[in-house]
Each structure stands twice: as structure tokens, then as C-alpha cells.
Amino acid sequence: MPRARTAFNACSVRFSPFNPSRIAVATAQNFGIIGNGRQHVFECCSLSANLHRRDLFLSSAWDDSIKLWSLEAGGPPSSLRTFQGHTYCVYTVAWSPQHGDVFLSASGDTTVRVWDLRQPGPTLTLAAHAFEVLTADWCKYNDCLIATGSVDKSIKVWDVRQPGRELTVLLGHNYAVRRVLWSPHAETLLASCSYDMTVKLWDTAVQPRPLVKSWDHHTEFAVGLDWSMLSEGLLASAGWDQQVVVWHQAE
């Protein structure tokens, strides 16, 4: 099980969609409250650091805004557009896996909003939880399904065509759910990580007990999580314990 240690607290982790052994890790000093940040890229086989750059990406911020950025070769990033609408900090943004102009955002204002780059404002505002929504993600096989995670310790699955009521509620974390991610290889599999320091695997097709597995790799808050698109069943997590862990769901 490959591991790496970061100088600052790890906040987010992502597999490369093009290189199956490469992961990017975002870190922050003093848990992101104050201080510097550092971006790492690791090779899973050697865990050696490299440079990392994206050409077009979304960012969310504590000023309630969402920004679309472009990074020209050899130059600094430039902001193309700012999306306003949330009334509290935005914790997560995620592109739709099937529509290139559509993305979602999850906010501390208790809502998840769906945006279209061709529209001036959100096309859907979903009152997802009674408390802050820290994370949301699209199902890779059904673009109408969204999973959300909240400070209320629950994960909910929604159909955006019927936003008045969730399809299911997944309970099992003991503290706030920091990240939820649908599997890119199985329609009903969902992974989550939490301030309870665990990573959990769920199968929404298995009721009434959808929890499949739980891992306790971390000794502090588990806040970063990703599935590999190129290696089926491969997961990576990052935590405030400055640890990055890569493993297979069968382990």
C-alpha cells in the first residue's frame, strides 16, 4: 500500500486521467486557516514529486464565489468568469461527466447548485441538507444522479429531475462527511471520507445495508479522496495527518 508524507496538511487528492500512476495532492499550512499552500504530484510507484499544471479548471472559495480559470503555457492563470449565487463559502465544484458546459457546486449555505456556462445563473438550486454541504458529485453513468455529503454526517443521493426529496440516505460516518465520489467503473458504488478519519465504500443498490467497507488509514481528518479512472478499484486518500494513501478497494 503506497504512502507518502507531505510537508503541510493534505487537503485534496486527484488521480491523473491520463497517467495511471500519477496523483496530484493539494496541501495547506495550518489546516488552510492561515499560511502557505503547496501542490505536489506523486508517482504511485516511486512517490517522487513532480510539477503539475492544468489548462482549464474551476475553483471554489470562502468568499462564496466560483471561478473559471485558464492557464496559458508559460504564464499565470487568468480568470475567465466568476459565478455568484451562493450565500456562504463554496466547498466543492465538479464538472458534469457528460455535459462539458455544466457543473455543480456545494456550499455552506446548505444548497447544491447546478450551473451551465451558457446561462447567467444556476439552473437548479437543491436544498440538500439542513446543515452545511461540504461535498457533492455526479454519478458517472447517470447524469441525473447526484450524491451530497454534509456536516450532519449523512450522504444523500438525489435525482435532479425530482429535487423535492432525496432517493436514499446513507448513514455510517460519525462526523461530517468531507468528500463523496461515485466510482468511474461501477454505477452504484460510492466512496466517502470524513472527519471521523475513515474512508467508506457504499453500494447504493444494496439495501437496507449499503455500507460495503470501511478503512482507517488516517490518524487525523480524512479530507481528500479520489478514484482512478484508469485502474479499476484503485483509490487514493489524503488527510490532515500529512499522509497520502493509495490502495485497491479489495484490500
PDB file of C-alpha atoms in Angstrom:
ATOM      1  CA  MET A   1       0.000   0.000   0.000  1.00  0.00           C
ATOM      2  CA  PRO A   2       1.939   3.085  -1.208  1.00  0.00           C
ATOM      3  CA  ARG A   3       2.110   6.023   1.204  1.00  0.00           C
ATOM      4  CA  ALA A   4       3.646   9.471   1.071  1.00  0.00           C
ATOM      5  CA  ARG A   5       4.083  12.262   3.595  1.00  0.00           C
ATOM      6  CA  THR A   6       3.524  15.920   2.768  1.00  0.00           C
ATOM      7  CA  ALA A   7       5.113  18.919   4.476  1.00  0.00           C
ATOM      8  CA  PHE A   8       1.731  20.596   5.059  1.00  0.00           C
ATOM      9  CA  ASN A   9      -1.734  19.214   5.836  1.00  0.00           C
ATOM     10  CA  ALA A  10      -3.152  17.411   2.793  1.00  0.00           C
ATOM     11  CA  CYS A  11      -6.474  18.863   1.609  1.00  0.00           C
ATOM     12  CA  SER A  12      -7.260  17.213  -1.711  1.00  0.00           C
ATOM     13  CA  VAL A  13      -6.036  14.376  -3.927  1.00  0.00           C
ATOM     14  CA  ARG A  14      -6.655  13.585  -7.618  1.00  0.00           C
ATOM     15  CA  PHE A  15      -5.558  10.821  -9.979  1.00  0.00           C
ATOM     16  CA  SER A  16      -4.368  11.870 -13.414  1.00  0.00           C
ATOM     17  CA  PRO A  17      -6.943  10.979 -16.108  1.00  0.00           C
ATOM     18  CA  PHE A  18      -4.048  10.219 -18.486  1.00  0.00           C
ATOM     19  CA  ASN A  19      -1.309   8.586 -16.380  1.00  0.00           C
ATOM     20  CA  PRO A  20      -2.497   5.700 -14.162  1.00  0.00           C
ATOM     21  CA  SER A  21       0.374   6.033 -11.667  1.00  0.00           C
ATOM     22  CA  ARG A  22       0.285   9.808 -11.150  1.00  0.00           C
ATOM     23  CA  ILE A  23      -1.639  11.664  -8.427  1.00  0.00           C
ATOM     24  CA  ALA A  24      -1.812  15.359  -7.553  1.00  0.00           C
ATOM     25  CA  VAL A  25      -2.097  16.459  -3.922  1.00  0.00           C
ATOM     26  CA  ALA A  26      -3.007  19.936  -2.683  1.00  0.00           C
ATOM     27  CA  THR A  27      -1.757  20.880   0.794  1.00  0.00           C
ATOM     28  CA  ALA A  28      -2.135  23.836   3.145  1.00  0.00           C
ATOM     29  CA  GLN A  29      -0.232  25.133   6.131  1.00  0.00           C
ATOM     30  CA  ASN A  30      -2.101  25.280   9.460  1.00  0.00           C
ATOM     31  CA  PHE A  31      -5.087  23.342   8.053  1.00  0.00           C
ATOM     32  CA  GLY A  32      -5.768  26.065   5.495  1.00  0.00           C
ATOM     33  CA  ILE A  33      -6.646  28.685   8.099  1.00  0.00           C
ATOM     34  CA  ILE A  34      -3.536  30.799   7.556  1.00  0.00           C
ATOM     35  CA  GLY A  35      -0.174  30.406   5.857  1.00  0.00           C
ATOM     36  CA  ASN A  36       1.133  28.887   2.645  1.00  0.00           C
ATOM     37  CA  GLY A  37      -0.013  26.075   0.389  1.00  0.00           C
ATOM     38  CA  ARG A  38       1.873  23.612  -1.777  1.00  0.00           C
ATOM     39  CA  GLN A  39       0.913  21.474  -4.772  1.00  0.00           C
ATOM     40  CA  HIS A  40       2.517  18.023  -5.117  1.00  0.00           C
ATOM     41  CA  VAL A  41       2.446  15.424  -7.850  1.00  0.00           C
ATOM     42  CA  PHE A  42       3.482  11.880  -6.953  1.00  0.00           C
ATOM     43  CA  GLU A  43       4.186   8.768  -8.976  1.00  0.00           C
ATOM     44  CA  CYS A  44       2.445   5.914  -7.164  1.00  0.00           C
ATOM     45  CA  CYS A  45       5.279   3.539  -7.976  1.00  0.00           C
ATOM     46  CA  SER A  46       8.033   5.814  -6.668  1.00  0.00           C
ATOM     47  CA  LEU A  47       6.223   8.595  -4.777  1.00  0.00           C
ATOM     48  CA  SER A  48       8.606  11.174  -6.235  1.00  0.00           C
ATOM     49  CA  ALA A  49       7.473  14.785  -6.610  1.00  0.00           C
ATOM     50  CA  ASN A  50       6.969  16.494  -9.962  1.00  0.00           C
ATOM     51  CA  LEU A  51       5.409  19.659 -11.349  1.00  0.00           C
ATOM     52  CA  HIS A  52       1.685  19.847 -12.059  1.00  0.00           C
ATOM     53  CA  ARG A  53      -0.368  22.175 -14.254  1.00  0.00           C
ATOM     54  CA  ARG A  54      -3.915  22.329 -15.612  1.00  0.00           C
ATOM     55  CA  ASP A  55      -5.063  24.293 -18.641  1.00  0.00           C
ATOM     56  CA  LEU A  56      -8.709  24.907 -17.678  1.00  0.00           C
ATOM     57  CA  PHE A  57     -10.184  24.432 -14.230  1.00  0.00           C
ATOM     58  CA  LEU A  58     -12.787  25.554 -11.699  1.00  0.00           C
ATOM     59  CA  SER A  59     -12.072  26.825  -8.203  1.00  0.00           C
ATOM     60  CA  SER A  60     -14.327  27.480  -5.221  1.00  0.00           C
ATOM     61  CA  ALA A  61     -13.629  29.845  -2.361  1.00  0.00           C
ATOM     62  CA  TRP A  62     -14.582  31.065   1.086  1.00  0.00           C
ATOM     63  CA  ASP A  63     -15.777  34.337  -0.471  1.00  0.00           C
ATOM     64  CA  ASP A  64     -18.876  32.431  -1.756  1.00  0.00           C
ATOM     65  CA  SER A  65     -17.690  32.590  -5.371  1.00  0.00           C
ATOM     66  CA  ILE A  66     -16.777  30.120  -8.097  1.00  0.00           C
ATOM     67  CA  LYS A  67     -14.208  30.985 -10.755  1.00  0.00           C
ATOM     68  CA  LEU A  68     -13.411  29.507 -14.157  1.00  0.00           C
ATOM     69  CA  TRP A  69      -9.684  29.740 -14.928  1.00  0.00           C
ATOM     70  CA  SER A  70      -7.452  29.322 -17.948  1.00  0.00           C
ATOM     71  CA  LEU A  71      -3.734  28.678 -17.701  1.00  0.00           C
ATOM     72  CA  GLU A  72      -1.752  29.686 -20.754  1.00  0.00           C
ATOM     73  CA  ALA A  73       1.502  27.896 -21.492  1.00  0.00           C
ATOM     74  CA  GLY A  74       4.291  29.508 -19.519  1.00  0.00           C
ATOM     75  CA  GLY A  75       2.040  32.139 -17.946  1.00  0.00           C
ATOM     76  CA  PRO A  76      -0.021  32.707 -14.815  1.00  0.00           C
ATOM     77  CA  PRO A  77      -3.689  31.633 -14.583  1.00  0.00           C
ATOM     78  CA  SER A  78      -6.303  34.111 -15.743  1.00  0.00           C
ATOM     79  CA  SER A  79      -9.904  34.232 -14.551  1.00  0.00           C
ATOM     80  CA  LEU A  80     -12.435  33.880 -17.362  1.00  0.00           C
ATOM     81  CA  ARG A  81     -15.623  34.242 -15.332  1.00  0.00           C
ATOM     82  CA  THR A  82     -16.944  34.470 -11.764  1.00  0.00           C
ATOM     83  CA  PHE A  83     -20.171  32.714 -10.730  1.00  0.00           C
ATOM     84  CA  GLN A  84     -22.117  34.303  -7.875  1.00  0.00           C
ATOM     85  CA  GLY A  85     -25.209  32.979  -6.132  1.00  0.00           C
ATOM     86  CA  HIS A  86     -24.191  31.109  -3.006  1.00  0.00           C
ATOM     87  CA  THR A  87     -24.524  32.975   0.278  1.00  0.00           C
ATOM     88  CA  TYR A  88     -21.757  31.141   2.147  1.00  0.00           C
ATOM     89  CA  CYS A  89     -18.402  29.570   1.290  1.00  0.00           C
ATOM     90  CA  VAL A  90     -18.327  27.096  -1.599  1.00  0.00           C
ATOM     91  CA  TYR A  91     -16.590  23.850  -0.641  1.00  0.00           C
ATOM     92  CA  THR A  92     -16.789  21.772  -3.821  1.00  0.00           C
ATOM     93  CA  VAL A  93     -17.238  22.208  -7.564  1.00  0.00           C
ATOM     94  CA  ALA A  94     -17.480  19.322 -10.047  1.00  0.00           C
ATOM     95  CA  TRP A  95     -17.905  19.176 -13.812  1.00  0.00           C
ATOM     96  CA  SER A  96     -20.713  17.060 -15.218  1.00  0.00           C
ATOM     97  CA  PRO A  97     -19.225  13.840 -16.653  1.00  0.00           C
ATOM     98  CA  GLN A  98     -21.494  14.036 -19.707  1.00  0.00           C
ATOM     99  CA  HIS A  99     -22.054  17.741 -20.391  1.00  0.00           C
ATOM    100  CA  GLY A 100     -18.955  19.895 -20.859  1.00  0.00           C
ATOM    101  CA  ASP A 101     -20.708  23.181 -20.060  1.00  0.00           C
ATOM    102  CA  VAL A 102     -22.390  22.008 -16.834  1.00  0.00           C
ATOM    103  CA  PHE A 103     -21.015  21.808 -13.299  1.00  0.00           C
ATOM    104  CA  LEU A 104     -22.296  21.658  -9.723  1.00  0.00           C
ATOM    105  CA  SER A 105     -21.271  23.429  -6.533  1.00  0.00           C
ATOM    106  CA  ALA A 106     -21.766  22.529  -2.861  1.00  0.00           C
ATOM    107  CA  SER A 107     -21.893  25.259  -0.240  1.00  0.00           C
ATOM    108  CA  GLY A 108     -22.137  26.003   3.432  1.00  0.00           C
ATOM    109  CA  ASP A 109     -25.433  27.750   2.657  1.00  0.00           C
ATOM    110  CA  THR A 110     -26.919  24.181   2.720  1.00  0.00           C
ATOM    111  CA  THR A 111     -27.527  24.061  -1.035  1.00  0.00           C
ATOM    112  CA  VAL A 112     -26.107  22.352  -4.087  1.00  0.00           C
ATOM    113  CA  ARG A 113     -26.448  24.342  -7.297  1.00  0.00           C
ATOM    114  CA  VAL A 114     -26.197  23.240 -10.906  1.00  0.00           C
ATOM    115  CA  TRP A 115     -24.689  25.727 -13.364  1.00  0.00           C
ATOM    116  CA  ASP A 116     -24.471  25.979 -17.146  1.00  0.00           C
ATOM    117  CA  LEU A 117     -21.708  28.118 -18.656  1.00  0.00           C
ATOM    118  CA  ARG A 118     -24.239  29.357 -21.211  1.00  0.00           C
ATOM    119  CA  GLN A 119     -26.598  30.696 -18.522  1.00  0.00           C
ATOM    120  CA  PRO A 120     -26.152  33.738 -16.256  1.00  0.00           C
ATOM    121  CA  GLY A 121     -27.150  31.962 -13.040  1.00  0.00           C
ATOM    122  CA  PRO A 122     -27.755  28.480 -11.593  1.00  0.00           C
ATOM    123  CA  THR A 123     -30.233  26.272 -13.434  1.00  0.00           C
ATOM    124  CA  LEU A 124     -31.104  24.348 -10.247  1.00  0.00           C
ATOM    125  CA  THR A 125     -30.828  25.125  -6.539  1.00  0.00           C
ATOM    126  CA  LEU A 126     -31.146  21.995  -4.421  1.00  0.00           C
ATOM    127  CA  ALA A 127     -31.865  22.361  -0.694  1.00  0.00           C
ATOM    128  CA  ALA A 128     -29.768  19.291   0.008  1.00  0.00           C
ATOM    129  CA  HIS A 129     -29.293  19.263   3.800  1.00  0.00           C
ATOM    130  CA  ALA A 130     -30.300  21.212   6.879  1.00  0.00           C
ATOM    131  CA  PHE A 131     -26.613  21.911   7.607  1.00  0.00           C
ATOM    132  CA  GLU A 132     -23.545  22.862   5.570  1.00  0.00           C
ATOM    133  CA  VAL A 133     -22.989  20.806   2.414  1.00  0.00           C
ATOM    134  CA  LEU A 134     -19.276  20.046   2.133  1.00  0.00           C
ATOM    135  CA  THR A 135     -19.248  17.869  -0.968  1.00  0.00           C
ATOM    136  CA  ALA A 136     -21.202  16.688  -3.999  1.00  0.00           C
ATOM    137  CA  ASP A 137     -20.533  14.563  -7.057  1.00  0.00           C
ATOM    138  CA  TRP A 138     -22.218  13.376 -10.255  1.00  0.00           C
ATOM    139  CA  CYS A 139     -22.889   9.722 -10.995  1.00  0.00           C
ATOM    140  CA  LYS A 140     -20.691   8.829 -13.959  1.00  0.00           C
ATOM    141  CA  TYR A 141     -23.354   6.591 -15.514  1.00  0.00           C
ATOM    142  CA  ASN A 142     -26.486   8.646 -14.898  1.00  0.00           C
ATOM    143  CA  ASP A 143     -26.137  12.417 -15.205  1.00  0.00           C
ATOM    144  CA  CYS A 144     -29.397  12.915 -13.319  1.00  0.00           C
ATOM    145  CA  LEU A 145     -27.983  11.433 -10.089  1.00  0.00           C
ATOM    146  CA  ILE A 146     -26.005  13.493  -7.562  1.00  0.00           C
ATOM    147  CA  ALA A 147     -24.558  12.434  -4.204  1.00  0.00           C
ATOM    148  CA  THR A 148     -24.118  15.003  -1.428  1.00  0.00           C
ATOM    149  CA  GLY A 149     -22.337  14.944   1.943  1.00  0.00           C
ATOM    150  CA  SER A 150     -22.873  17.220   4.900  1.00  0.00           C
ATOM    151  CA  VAL A 151     -21.893  18.341   8.365  1.00  0.00           C
ATOM    152  CA  ASP A 152     -24.965  16.381   9.503  1.00  0.00           C
ATOM    153  CA  LYS A 153     -22.876  13.164   8.938  1.00  0.00           C
ATOM    154  CA  SER A 154     -25.165  11.895   6.175  1.00  0.00           C
ATOM    155  CA  ILE A 155     -24.778  11.174   2.482  1.00  0.00           C
ATOM    156  CA  LYS A 156     -27.793  11.678   0.236  1.00  0.00           C
ATOM    157  CA  VAL A 157     -28.483  10.590  -3.325  1.00  0.00           C
ATOM    158  CA  TRP A 158     -30.665  12.875  -5.449  1.00  0.00           C
ATOM    159  CA  ASP A 159     -32.367  12.781  -8.836  1.00  0.00           C
ATOM    160  CA  VAL A 160     -32.174  16.320 -10.255  1.00  0.00           C
ATOM    161  CA  ARG A 161     -35.433  15.705 -12.121  1.00  0.00           C
ATOM    162  CA  GLN A 162     -37.173  15.251  -8.751  1.00  0.00           C
ATOM    163  CA  PRO A 163     -35.327  17.616  -6.402  1.00  0.00           C
ATOM    164  CA  GLY A 164     -38.028  17.760  -3.758  1.00  0.00           C
ATOM    165  CA  ARG A 165     -36.889  14.601  -1.970  1.00  0.00           C
ATOM    166  CA  GLU A 166     -33.721  12.504  -1.844  1.00  0.00           C
ATOM    167  CA  LEU A 167     -33.712   8.973  -3.278  1.00  0.00           C
ATOM    168  CA  THR A 168     -31.752   7.492  -0.372  1.00  0.00           C
ATOM    169  CA  VAL A 169     -29.794   8.454   2.753  1.00  0.00           C
ATOM    170  CA  LEU A 170     -26.527   6.704   3.677  1.00  0.00           C
ATOM    171  CA  LEU A 171     -25.662   6.737   7.379  1.00  0.00           C
ATOM    172  CA  GLY A 172     -22.464   5.417   8.962  1.00  0.00           C
ATOM    173  CA  HIS A 173     -19.979   8.244   9.442  1.00  0.00           C
ATOM    174  CA  ASN A 174     -19.612   9.611  12.969  1.00  0.00           C
ATOM    175  CA  TYR A 175     -18.622  13.145  11.953  1.00  0.00           C
ATOM    176  CA  ALA A 176     -19.037  15.480   8.980  1.00  0.00           C
ATOM    177  CA  VAL A 177     -18.700  13.929   5.511  1.00  0.00           C
ATOM    178  CA  ARG A 178     -15.923  15.797   3.716  1.00  0.00           C
ATOM    179  CA  ARG A 179     -15.921  14.092   0.323  1.00  0.00           C
ATOM    180  CA  VAL A 180     -18.183  11.805  -1.731  1.00  0.00           C
ATOM    181  CA  LEU A 181     -17.226  10.344  -5.111  1.00  0.00           C
ATOM    182  CA  TRP A 182     -19.060   7.989  -7.436  1.00  0.00           C
ATOM    183  CA  SER A 183     -16.972   5.190  -8.900  1.00  0.00           C
ATOM    184  CA  PRO A 184     -15.963   5.676 -12.554  1.00  0.00           C
ATOM    185  CA  HIS A 185     -16.272   1.901 -13.088  1.00  0.00           C
ATOM    186  CA  ALA A 186     -19.439   0.819 -11.254  1.00  0.00           C
ATOM    187  CA  GLU A 187     -22.739   2.680 -11.412  1.00  0.00           C
ATOM    188  CA  THR A 188     -23.860   2.067  -7.834  1.00  0.00           C
ATOM    189  CA  LEU A 189     -20.528   2.301  -5.960  1.00  0.00           C
ATOM    190  CA  LEU A 190     -19.794   5.433  -3.936  1.00  0.00           C
ATOM    191  CA  ALA A 191     -16.761   6.289  -1.785  1.00  0.00           C
ATOM    192  CA  SER A 192     -16.663   8.829   1.052  1.00  0.00           C
ATOM    193  CA  CYS A 193     -14.239  10.238   3.594  1.00  0.00           C
ATOM    194  CA  SER A 194     -14.950  12.049   6.817  1.00  0.00           C
ATOM    195  CA  TYR A 195     -13.705  13.985   9.786  1.00  0.00           C
ATOM    196  CA  ASP A 196     -14.144  10.679  11.656  1.00  0.00           C
ATOM    197  CA  MET A 197     -10.820   9.743   9.918  1.00  0.00           C
ATOM    198  CA  THR A 198     -12.338   6.888   7.891  1.00  0.00           C
ATOM    199  CA  VAL A 199     -12.889   6.166   4.208  1.00  0.00           C
ATOM    200  CA  LYS A 200     -16.009   4.169   3.403  1.00  0.00           C
ATOM    201  CA  LEU A 201     -17.314   2.302   0.365  1.00  0.00           C
ATOM    202  CA  TRP A 202     -21.055   2.129  -0.324  1.00  0.00           C
ATOM    203  CA  ASP A 203     -23.218   0.233  -2.794  1.00  0.00           C
ATOM    204  CA  THR A 204     -26.496   2.100  -3.261  1.00  0.00           C
ATOM    205  CA  ALA A 205     -28.077  -0.985  -4.860  1.00  0.00           C
ATOM    206  CA  VAL A 206     -27.695  -2.969  -1.635  1.00  0.00           C
ATOM    207  CA  GLN A 207     -30.458  -2.091   0.804  1.00  0.00           C
ATOM    208  CA  PRO A 208     -31.029  -1.763   3.677  1.00  0.00           C
ATOM    209  CA  ARG A 209     -27.274  -2.083   4.439  1.00  0.00           C
ATOM    210  CA  PRO A 210     -25.372  -0.298   1.661  1.00  0.00           C
ATOM    211  CA  LEU A 211     -22.063   0.041   3.577  1.00  0.00           C
ATOM    212  CA  VAL A 212     -19.564  -2.330   1.940  1.00  0.00           C
ATOM    213  CA  LYS A 213     -16.220  -1.492   3.617  1.00  0.00           C
ATOM    214  CA  SER A 214     -14.563   0.967   5.975  1.00  0.00           C
ATOM    215  CA  TRP A 215     -10.850   1.838   6.168  1.00  0.00           C
ATOM    216  CA  ASP A 216      -8.989   3.673   8.931  1.00  0.00           C
ATOM    217  CA  HIS A 217      -5.705   4.575   7.216  1.00  0.00           C
ATOM    218  CA  HIS A 218      -5.616   8.068   8.723  1.00  0.00           C
ATOM    219  CA  THR A 219      -4.968   9.353  12.233  1.00  0.00           C
ATOM    220  CA  GLU A 220      -6.438  12.809  11.545  1.00  0.00           C
ATOM    221  CA  PHE A 221      -9.319  14.139   9.454  1.00  0.00           C
ATOM    222  CA  ALA A 222      -9.598  12.394   6.060  1.00  0.00           C
ATOM    223  CA  VAL A 223     -10.397  15.240   3.666  1.00  0.00           C
ATOM    224  CA  GLY A 224      -9.145  14.212   0.205  1.00  0.00           C
ATOM    225  CA  LEU A 225     -10.386  11.271  -1.861  1.00  0.00           C
ATOM    226  CA  ASP A 226     -10.315  10.091  -5.458  1.00  0.00           C
ATOM    227  CA  TRP A 227     -10.905   7.091  -7.711  1.00  0.00           C
ATOM    228  CA  SER A 228      -8.520   6.231 -10.524  1.00  0.00           C
ATOM    229  CA  MET A 229     -10.225   6.382 -13.903  1.00  0.00           C
ATOM    230  CA  LEU A 230      -7.562   4.179 -15.495  1.00  0.00           C
ATOM    231  CA  SER A 231      -7.097   1.458 -12.840  1.00  0.00           C
ATOM    232  CA  GLU A 232     -10.402  -0.048 -11.761  1.00  0.00           C
ATOM    233  CA  GLY A 233     -10.917  -0.165  -7.995  1.00  0.00           C
ATOM    234  CA  LEU A 234      -7.869   1.975  -7.159  1.00  0.00           C
ATOM    235  CA  LEU A 235      -8.426   4.678  -4.519  1.00  0.00           C
ATOM    236  CA  ALA A 236      -6.323   7.474  -3.015  1.00  0.00           C
ATOM    237  CA  SER A 237      -6.978   9.445   0.158  1.00  0.00           C
ATOM    238  CA  ALA A 238      -5.286  12.392   1.851  1.00  0.00           C
ATOM    239  CA  GLY A 239      -5.571  13.628   5.417  1.00  0.00           C
ATOM    240  CA  TRP A 240      -4.591  16.272   7.910  1.00  0.00           C
ATOM    241  CA  ASP A 241      -2.101  13.723   9.268  1.00  0.00           C
ATOM    242  CA  GLN A 242       0.046  14.666   6.217  1.00  0.00           C
ATOM    243  CA  GLN A 243      -0.471  11.195   4.777  1.00  0.00           C
ATOM    244  CA  VAL A 244      -1.411  10.231   1.222  1.00  0.00           C
ATOM    245  CA  VAL A 245      -2.509   6.590   0.820  1.00  0.00           C
ATOM    246  CA  VAL A 246      -3.180   4.595  -2.364  1.00  0.00           C
ATOM    247  CA  TRP A 247      -4.901   1.197  -2.243  1.00  0.00           C
ATOM    248  CA  HIS A 248      -7.333  -1.109  -4.028  1.00  0.00           C
ATOM    249  CA  GLN A 249     -10.928  -1.423  -2.872  1.00  0.00           C
ATOM    250  CA  ALA A 250     -10.421  -5.175  -2.404  1.00  0.00           C
ATOM    251  CA  GLU A 251      -7.741  -4.610   0.267  1.00  0.00           C
TER     252      GLU A 251
END
